[in-house]
Coordinates of C-alpha atoms and ligand atoms in Angstrom, one line a residue:
M402 CA -18.8 7.5 8.1
D403 CA -18.3 6.9 11.8
R404 CA -16.6 9.7 13.9
I405 CA -15.2 9.6 17.5
R406 CA -16.1 12.2 20.2
I407 CA -13.9 13.0 22.9
V408 CA -14.5 15.4 25.7
G409 CA -10.9 15.9 27.2
G410 CA -10.0 16.5 30.8
A411 CA -10.8 13.3 32.6
P412 CA -8.0 11.4 34.1
L413 CA -7.7 7.6 33.3
S414 CA -8.1 4.8 36.0
G415 CA -8.6 0.9 36.3
T416 CA -7.5 -1.8 33.9
L417 CA -7.5 -2.1 30.1
P418 CA -6.9 -5.2 28.5
I419 CA -4.4 -5.4 25.6
S420 CA -5.4 -7.4 22.4
G421 CA -3.4 -9.7 20.2
A422 CA -1.0 -7.7 17.9
K423 CA -2.3 -6.9 14.5
N424 CA 1.3 -7.0 13.0
A425 CA 1.8 -10.4 14.3
A426 CA -1.6 -11.8 13.4
L427 CA -1.4 -10.7 9.6
P428 CA 1.8 -12.8 8.9
L429 CA 0.6 -15.7 11.0
M430 CA -2.7 -15.8 9.0
I431 CA -0.6 -15.8 5.7
A432 CA 1.6 -18.6 6.8
S433 CA -1.7 -20.7 6.5
L434 CA -0.9 -20.7 2.9
L435 CA 2.0 -22.9 3.4
T436 CA 0.3 -26.1 4.6
S437 CA -2.9 -28.1 3.6
E438 CA -3.6 -28.7 7.4
T439 CA -5.3 -26.3 9.9
L440 CA -3.6 -23.5 11.4
S441 CA -5.0 -22.5 14.6
L442 CA -4.4 -19.0 15.8
E443 CA -5.3 -18.2 19.7
N444 CA -5.9 -14.3 20.6
L445 CA -6.5 -13.1 17.1
P446 CA -7.6 -9.6 17.4
H447 CA -11.1 -8.4 15.9
L448 CA -10.0 -5.9 13.6
A449 CA -10.8 -4.5 9.9
D450 CA -7.3 -5.5 8.6
V451 CA -7.8 -9.0 10.0
E452 CA -11.1 -9.3 8.4
Q453 CA -9.6 -7.9 5.1
L454 CA -6.9 -10.4 5.0
T455 CA -9.6 -13.4 5.8
R456 CA -11.1 -12.3 2.6
I457 CA -8.0 -12.2 0.7
L458 CA -6.8 -15.6 2.0
G459 CA -10.6 -16.9 1.0
N460 CA -9.9 -15.9 -2.4
H461 CA -6.7 -18.3 -2.7
G462 CA -8.8 -21.0 -1.0
V463 CA -8.3 -20.7 2.8
D464 CA -11.3 -21.9 4.7
F465 CA -11.9 -19.9 8.2
S466 CA -13.8 -20.4 11.2
V467 CA -14.1 -18.9 14.6
D468 CA -14.4 -20.8 18.0
G469 CA -17.5 -19.8 20.0
R470 CA -17.0 -16.5 21.6
R471 CA -16.2 -16.6 25.2
P472 CA -16.5 -13.5 27.3
S473 CA -13.3 -12.6 29.3
Q474 CA -13.5 -11.1 32.6
N475 CA -13.6 -7.7 31.1
G476 CA -16.1 -8.1 28.6
L477 CA -13.8 -8.5 25.8
Y478 CA -13.6 -11.4 23.5
P479 CA -10.3 -13.0 22.5
R480 CA -10.8 -15.2 19.7
T481 CA -9.4 -18.4 18.4
A482 CA -9.5 -18.7 14.8
H483 CA -8.7 -21.5 12.2
F484 CA -7.2 -21.3 8.6
T485 CA -7.4 -24.1 6.4
A486 CA -5.6 -23.9 2.9
A487 CA -6.4 -27.6 2.0
R488 CA -6.1 -26.7 -1.7
I489 CA -4.8 -23.5 -3.2
V490 CA -7.6 -22.5 -5.9
D491 CA -6.0 -19.3 -7.0
T492 CA -2.7 -18.1 -7.1
T493 CA -3.4 -14.5 -8.0
A494 CA -3.9 -11.7 -5.7
P495 CA -5.7 -8.9 -7.5
Y496 CA -5.5 -5.2 -7.1
E497 CA -9.0 -4.7 -5.7
L498 CA -7.9 -6.5 -2.8
V499 CA -4.2 -5.9 -2.4
S500 CA -4.6 -2.1 -2.6
K501 CA -6.6 -1.9 0.4
M502 CA -3.8 -3.5 2.7
R503 CA 0.0 -3.6 2.1
A504 CA 0.6 -6.5 4.0
S505 CA -1.5 -8.6 1.7
F506 CA 1.2 -8.4 -0.9
W507 CA 3.2 -10.9 1.4
V508 CA 1.0 -13.8 0.2
I509 CA 3.6 -13.6 -2.7
G510 CA 6.2 -15.7 -0.3
P511 CA 3.9 -18.5 0.8
L512 CA 2.2 -19.0 -2.7
L513 CA 5.8 -19.2 -4.4
A514 CA 6.7 -21.6 -2.0
R515 CA 4.0 -24.1 -2.1
M516 CA 2.6 -23.7 -5.6
G517 CA 5.8 -22.4 -7.5
E518 CA 3.9 -19.5 -8.8
A519 CA 2.3 -16.4 -7.8
K520 CA 0.7 -13.1 -9.3
V521 CA 0.5 -10.4 -6.9
S522 CA -0.6 -6.7 -7.5
L523 CA 2.0 -4.2 -6.3
P524 CA 0.4 -3.0 -2.9
G525 CA -1.3 0.4 -1.7
G526 CA -2.1 0.6 2.1
C527 CA -1.0 3.6 4.3
A528 CA -0.1 6.8 2.7
I529 CA 3.1 7.0 4.4
G530 CA 5.8 7.3 1.9
T531 CA 6.7 5.2 -1.3
R532 CA 7.1 1.9 0.5
P533 CA 8.4 0.0 -2.4
V534 CA 8.8 -3.9 -2.8
D535 CA 12.5 -4.1 -4.1
L536 CA 13.6 -6.0 -1.2
F537 CA 11.2 -8.6 -1.7
I538 CA 11.9 -9.2 -5.3
D539 CA 15.7 -9.2 -4.7
G540 CA 15.3 -11.6 -1.8
L541 CA 12.9 -14.1 -3.8
R542 CA 15.4 -13.9 -6.6
A543 CA 18.2 -15.2 -4.3
L544 CA 15.9 -18.3 -3.5
G545 CA 15.9 -19.0 -7.2
A546 CA 12.4 -17.3 -8.2
E547 CA 12.2 -15.6 -11.7
I548 CA 10.4 -12.4 -11.4
D549 CA 8.8 -10.0 -13.6
I550 CA 6.6 -6.9 -13.4
E551 CA 3.9 -6.6 -15.8
N552 CA 0.7 -4.3 -15.7
G553 CA 1.2 -3.3 -11.7
Y554 CA 1.7 -6.9 -11.0
V555 CA 4.7 -9.1 -9.7
L556 CA 4.9 -12.3 -11.5
A557 CA 7.0 -14.8 -9.5
R558 CA 7.8 -18.3 -10.7
A559 CA 9.8 -21.2 -9.3
P560 CA 8.4 -24.1 -11.5
K561 CA 11.0 -26.6 -9.7
G562 CA 10.6 -25.2 -6.4
L563 CA 12.8 -22.4 -4.5
T564 CA 16.2 -23.2 -3.5
G565 CA 18.1 -21.9 -0.5
G566 CA 20.4 -19.0 -0.7
R567 CA 21.9 -16.3 1.0
F568 CA 20.3 -12.8 1.0
E569 CA 21.7 -9.7 3.0
F570 CA 18.9 -7.0 3.5
P571 CA 20.4 -3.9 2.3
K572 CA 17.9 -2.1 4.7
V573 CA 15.9 -3.7 7.5
S574 CA 12.5 -4.4 6.5
V575 CA 9.9 -6.4 8.8
G576 CA 7.8 -7.4 5.7
A577 CA 10.4 -8.6 3.6
T578 CA 11.9 -10.7 6.6
H579 CA 8.5 -12.4 7.1
V580 CA 8.1 -13.4 3.6
L581 CA 11.6 -14.6 3.0
M582 CA 11.5 -16.6 6.1
M583 CA 8.1 -18.2 5.1
A584 CA 9.3 -18.9 1.5
A585 CA 12.6 -20.4 2.8
T586 CA 10.9 -23.0 5.0
L587 CA 10.0 -24.9 1.9
A588 CA 13.0 -24.3 -0.4
K589 CA 15.3 -26.9 -1.3
G590 CA 18.4 -26.7 1.4
Q591 CA 19.6 -23.9 3.6
T592 CA 19.0 -20.3 3.6
V593 CA 20.8 -17.4 5.5
L594 CA 19.0 -14.1 5.9
A595 CA 21.5 -11.5 7.1
N596 CA 20.5 -8.0 8.5
A597 CA 17.0 -9.4 8.8
A598 CA 14.4 -7.7 11.1
R599 CA 14.3 -8.3 14.9
E600 CA 10.9 -7.3 15.6
P601 CA 8.9 -9.5 18.2
E602 CA 6.6 -10.2 15.4
I603 CA 9.3 -12.0 13.5
V604 CA 9.9 -14.2 16.4
N605 CA 6.1 -14.8 16.8
L606 CA 6.1 -16.1 13.3
A607 CA 9.4 -18.1 13.5
E608 CA 8.0 -19.9 16.6
C609 CA 4.7 -20.6 14.7
L610 CA 6.4 -21.9 11.6
T611 CA 8.5 -24.1 13.9
A612 CA 5.4 -25.6 15.6
M613 CA 4.5 -26.4 11.8
G614 CA 7.7 -28.1 11.2
A615 CA 9.9 -25.7 9.9
R616 CA 13.6 -25.5 10.8
I617 CA 14.5 -21.9 11.8
E618 CA 17.6 -20.8 14.1
G619 CA 18.3 -17.1 15.0
A620 CA 14.8 -15.4 14.7
G621 CA 15.0 -12.2 16.7
T622 CA 18.7 -11.7 15.8
S623 CA 19.8 -10.3 12.6
T624 CA 21.1 -13.6 11.0
I625 CA 18.2 -16.2 10.6
T626 CA 19.2 -19.6 9.2
I627 CA 16.3 -21.7 7.7
E628 CA 16.8 -25.4 6.6
G629 CA 14.0 -26.1 4.1
V630 CA 11.6 -29.0 4.8
T631 CA 9.4 -30.8 2.0
S632 CA 6.2 -30.0 3.6
L633 CA 4.7 -28.3 6.6
S634 CA 1.8 -29.6 9.1
G635 CA -1.0 -27.6 11.0
A636 CA -0.4 -26.3 14.4
R637 CA -1.7 -24.0 17.2
C638 CA 0.1 -20.7 17.8
G639 CA -0.6 -17.9 20.0
V640 CA -0.5 -14.2 18.7
I641 CA 1.7 -11.8 21.0
P642 CA 0.1 -8.8 22.7
D643 CA 0.2 -5.6 20.8
R644 CA 3.0 -3.8 21.8
I645 CA 1.9 -0.8 19.7
E646 CA -1.5 -0.9 21.4
T647 CA 0.2 -1.1 24.7
G648 CA 2.6 1.9 23.9
T649 CA -0.4 3.9 22.5
Y650 CA -2.5 3.3 26.0
A651 CA 0.5 3.9 28.0
M652 CA 1.0 7.4 26.0
A653 CA -2.9 8.0 26.8
V654 CA -2.3 7.3 30.2
A655 CA 0.6 9.6 30.4
M656 CA -1.2 12.4 28.7
A657 CA -4.5 12.3 30.5
G658 CA -3.2 11.5 33.7
G659 CA -4.3 8.6 36.2
D660 CA -3.3 5.0 36.8
V661 CA -4.1 2.2 34.7
L662 CA -3.0 -1.5 34.4
L663 CA -2.6 -2.6 30.8
E664 CA -3.5 -6.1 31.4
G665 CA -1.6 -8.8 29.3
A666 CA 1.1 -6.4 28.2
R667 CA 4.5 -7.4 27.9
P668 CA 7.4 -4.9 28.8
D669 CA 10.0 -6.8 26.9
L670 CA 8.1 -6.2 23.7
L671 CA 8.4 -2.4 23.9
Q672 CA 11.3 -1.5 26.3
S673 CA 12.7 1.6 24.5
A674 CA 9.3 3.3 24.5
L675 CA 8.8 2.5 28.3
D676 CA 12.3 3.9 29.1
T677 CA 11.3 7.1 26.9
L678 CA 8.3 7.3 28.9
A679 CA 9.9 7.0 32.3
Q680 CA 12.3 9.6 31.1
A681 CA 9.1 11.8 30.3
G682 CA 8.4 11.4 34.1
V683 CA 5.7 8.7 33.8
E684 CA 5.8 5.9 36.3
V685 CA 6.1 2.5 34.6
S686 CA 5.9 -0.7 36.8
P687 CA 5.9 -4.1 35.2
T688 CA 3.4 -6.3 37.2
N689 CA 2.8 -10.0 37.1
S690 CA -0.5 -9.3 35.2
G691 CA 0.8 -6.6 32.7
I692 CA 2.3 -3.0 33.0
R693 CA 1.0 -0.4 35.3
I694 CA 1.2 3.2 33.9
A695 CA 0.6 6.4 36.4
R696 CA 1.0 9.8 36.2
N697 CA -0.5 11.6 39.1
G698 CA 0.2 15.4 39.4
A699 CA 3.7 15.5 37.8
G700 CA 4.3 17.3 34.7
I701 CA 5.5 16.0 31.4
E702 CA 9.2 16.1 30.6
P703 CA 10.3 16.7 27.1
V704 CA 12.3 14.1 25.7
D705 CA 14.0 13.7 22.0
V706 CA 13.6 10.4 20.2
T707 CA 14.6 8.9 17.1
T708 CA 12.6 5.9 15.3
E709 CA 14.5 2.9 14.8
P710 CA 14.0 -0.6 13.7
F711 CA 13.6 -3.0 17.0
P712 CA 14.7 -2.8 19.7
G713 CA 14.9 1.0 19.0
F714 CA 11.8 3.2 19.4
P715 CA 9.1 2.1 17.0
T716 CA 7.9 4.5 14.1
D717 CA 4.4 3.1 15.0
L718 CA 4.5 5.0 18.3
Q719 CA 6.2 8.1 16.8
A720 CA 2.7 10.1 16.3
Q721 CA 1.4 9.0 19.6
F722 CA 4.5 10.3 21.3
M723 CA 4.4 13.6 19.5
G724 CA 0.8 13.7 20.8
L725 CA 2.0 13.5 24.4
M726 CA 5.2 15.9 23.8
T727 CA 2.6 18.5 22.6
R728 CA 1.8 18.8 26.5
A729 CA 5.5 18.7 27.7
A730 CA 7.3 21.5 29.7
G731 CA 9.6 22.4 27.2
R732 CA 11.1 21.6 23.5
S733 CA 11.5 18.0 22.3
R734 CA 12.8 16.7 18.8
I735 CA 11.1 13.8 17.1
T736 CA 13.1 12.2 14.2
E737 CA 11.5 9.7 11.8
T738 CA 14.0 7.4 10.1
I739 CA 11.9 4.5 8.8
F740 CA 9.4 6.2 6.6
E741 CA 9.2 9.3 4.5
N742 CA 6.2 11.4 4.8
R743 CA 5.2 10.1 8.2
F744 CA 4.3 13.7 9.8
M745 CA 0.7 13.9 8.4
H746 CA -0.5 14.3 12.0
V747 CA 1.5 17.3 12.6
Q748 CA -1.0 19.6 10.9
E749 CA -4.0 18.0 12.7
L750 CA -2.3 18.3 16.0
A751 CA -1.9 21.9 15.1
R752 CA -5.5 22.5 15.0
L753 CA -5.7 21.3 18.7
G754 CA -3.1 24.0 19.5
A755 CA 0.1 22.2 19.4
R756 CA 3.2 24.1 18.5
I757 CA 5.2 21.9 16.0
S758 CA 7.6 22.8 13.1
L759 CA 9.2 20.7 10.7
A760 CA 12.8 20.5 9.6
G761 CA 13.3 17.6 7.3
Q762 CA 12.7 14.4 8.9
T763 CA 12.6 16.1 12.4
A764 CA 9.6 17.6 14.1
I765 CA 10.4 20.3 16.6
V766 CA 7.6 20.2 19.4
D767 CA 7.4 23.1 21.8
G768 CA 5.1 22.0 24.6
V769 CA 2.0 24.3 25.2
E770 CA 0.0 24.4 28.7
R771 CA -3.2 23.7 27.1
L772 CA -4.7 22.1 24.0
K773 CA -8.3 22.9 22.9
G774 CA -10.6 20.5 21.1
A775 CA -11.5 20.7 17.5
P776 CA -12.7 18.7 14.7
V777 CA -9.5 16.9 13.4
M778 CA -9.1 14.4 10.5
A779 CA -7.5 10.9 10.8
T780 CA -4.9 10.4 8.0
D781 CA -3.4 7.0 8.8
L782 CA -3.7 4.4 11.4
R783 CA -0.9 5.7 14.1
A784 CA -1.7 9.3 13.1
S785 CA -5.2 8.8 14.1
V786 CA -4.7 7.5 17.4
S787 CA -2.3 10.4 18.2
L788 CA -5.4 12.9 17.6
V789 CA -7.3 10.7 20.2
I790 CA -4.5 10.9 22.7
A791 CA -4.2 14.6 22.1
G792 CA -8.3 14.7 22.3
L793 CA -8.0 13.1 25.9
A794 CA -6.2 16.2 27.4
A795 CA -7.9 18.8 25.3
E796 CA -10.2 21.2 26.7
G797 CA -13.8 20.6 25.3
E798 CA -14.8 18.5 22.6
T799 CA -12.8 16.9 20.0
I800 CA -14.3 15.1 17.0
V801 CA -11.9 12.5 14.9
N802 CA -13.2 12.1 11.7
R803 CA -12.4 9.1 9.2
V804 CA -12.5 6.6 12.0
Y805 CA -12.0 3.5 9.6
H806 CA -8.3 4.2 10.0
L807 CA -8.4 3.6 13.7
D808 CA -10.6 0.6 13.2
R809 CA -7.8 -1.3 11.1
G810 CA -5.7 -1.4 14.0
F811 CA -7.5 -0.7 17.5
E812 CA -9.7 -3.2 18.8
R813 CA -12.8 -1.7 20.5
L814 CA -10.7 1.5 21.4
E815 CA -13.6 3.6 22.6
E816 CA -14.8 0.8 24.8
K817 CA -11.4 0.3 26.3
L818 CA -10.8 3.9 27.1
S819 CA -14.4 4.8 28.3
G820 CA -13.8 1.8 30.6
C821 CA -11.2 3.8 32.2
G822 CA -13.2 6.8 32.8
A823 CA -12.6 8.5 29.4
T824 CA -15.5 10.6 27.9
I825 CA -15.2 9.2 24.4
E826 CA -18.0 7.5 22.1
R827 CA -18.4 6.6 18.5
L828 CA -21.0 8.8 16.4
S829 CA -22.3 6.4 13.7
G830 CA -22.9 7.8 10.1
Ligands
LIG1414 C1 5.8 -3.2 9.1 C2 4.5 -2.9 10.1 C3 4.4 -1.4 10.1 C4 5.7 -0.7 10.6 C5 6.9 -1.1 9.9 C6 8.2 -0.5 10.4 C7 3.1 -4.7 9.5 C8 1.9 -5.4 9.0 N1 3.4 -3.4 9.4 O1 5.6 -2.7 7.8 O2 3.3 -1.2 11.0 O3 5.5 0.7 10.5 O4 6.9 -2.5 9.7 O5 8.4 -1.4 11.9 O6 3.8 -5.5 10.5 N2 11.5 -0.8 2.2 C9 12.0 -0.8 0.8 N3 11.9 -1.8 0.0 C10 11.2 -3.1 0.3 C11 10.5 -3.0 1.5 C12 10.5 -1.9 2.5 O7 12.7 0.3 0.7 O8 11.1 -3.9 -0.4 C13 11.6 0.2 3.2 C14 10.2 0.9 3.5 O9 9.8 2.0 2.5 C15 10.5 1.7 4.8 C16 11.4 0.4 5.4 O10 11.9 -0.2 4.3 O11 11.3 2.8 4.4 C17 10.9 -0.3 6.4 O12 9.6 -0.9 5.8 P1 9.4 -2.3 6.3 O13 9.9 -2.7 7.7 O14 9.2 -3.3 5.1 O15 7.6 -1.9 6.7 P2 6.4 -3.0 6.5 O16 6.8 -4.5 6.8 O17 5.7 -2.4 5.5

């Protein structure tokens, strides 16, 4: 198993390119199931999760091809990929595939809408809380689906097609909003989704579905209205820049010190995290080509944060921000409201010398003057990158084990950070 070796202490400088967003790419890829024509996605990131979903879609009959790679200025390779579901050959998503990535459960929406049936295994995915699927089931029932759960599978049927309906989410869910929006595009009549998620990835999907011929209003607000159409066509859509990757590297620069341009990043996608960084004493300057992050000499101020659905502070940056706060000049409180059990990085950060105690869903972080390198274990995608951030500022060598978590969501992490002067390398095997 690969490991990452970091020697902390070097400030970061230069330009770091931001990739397409994993969390936008996955639903966009799944949307290809809605049409027999080709959906082309520009700026698709090269990630283990994208490869895994490509395999899952292939199982349903989706053909996949990638345009010739063109090196960009900085040697990274943005890709345009084409997905064609001319014929759906299988409406079952088996446990062996779905258990590896929770988002693959989302195929249930398009398969049901287009084929009138879907059999999808209950998901696995990151070990962060129970993550049930009740909202998907209740929402699809509101669109007329009959749903049973048997032997670990969700069996969904709508032999005469889905019908529009009104569904109010009792709790904001990104995944259930994606799925119901996709399903409603091919339902008969109007669907209204109330208390919908407002994440930028929802807007990205809505824009792409609209390019495919769907009729959607209100994406990005809490009420989305969809007028069903009888079929969708192919389209060409761009994947938005990854706001979580942006926030992660912004925190890395804040932690290590230095001055870096996050090229291609869009400030409007993560304003609350940027405001929090500014409060922590980090210089944040939007530019024409991205966002410049700098911390030269100034200390890190403690800031309290609470995770919230968009536009609040994202849960996917909670672990990284905690990494930063371990070096703050004082005490901060970090409260997680989206997922239970999303503090697995606390123990590992403690191995580097961080002082963190837990009180329910709040972590109390007392900043320390120095962290010291150590071997640590990645536990999930976002937790693992918080260890990288801490390692960048720790004295001596940090080895992050179980790097496959990082590869799920961060494209060429070590290449991007070493390009900015960090001492970081991948150790194979
Ligand atoms: C997506 C993101 C993930 C991010 C999360 C919250 C992708 C691929 N993943 O995950 O990175 O951390 O949004 O921003 O985009 N819930 C239920 N019942 C359901 C569905 C969800 O109770 O049927 C709960 C979950 O357990 C959680 C909360 O709702 O407590 C929010 O989860 P949700 O927004 O659905 O997260 P995902 O879409 O899985």
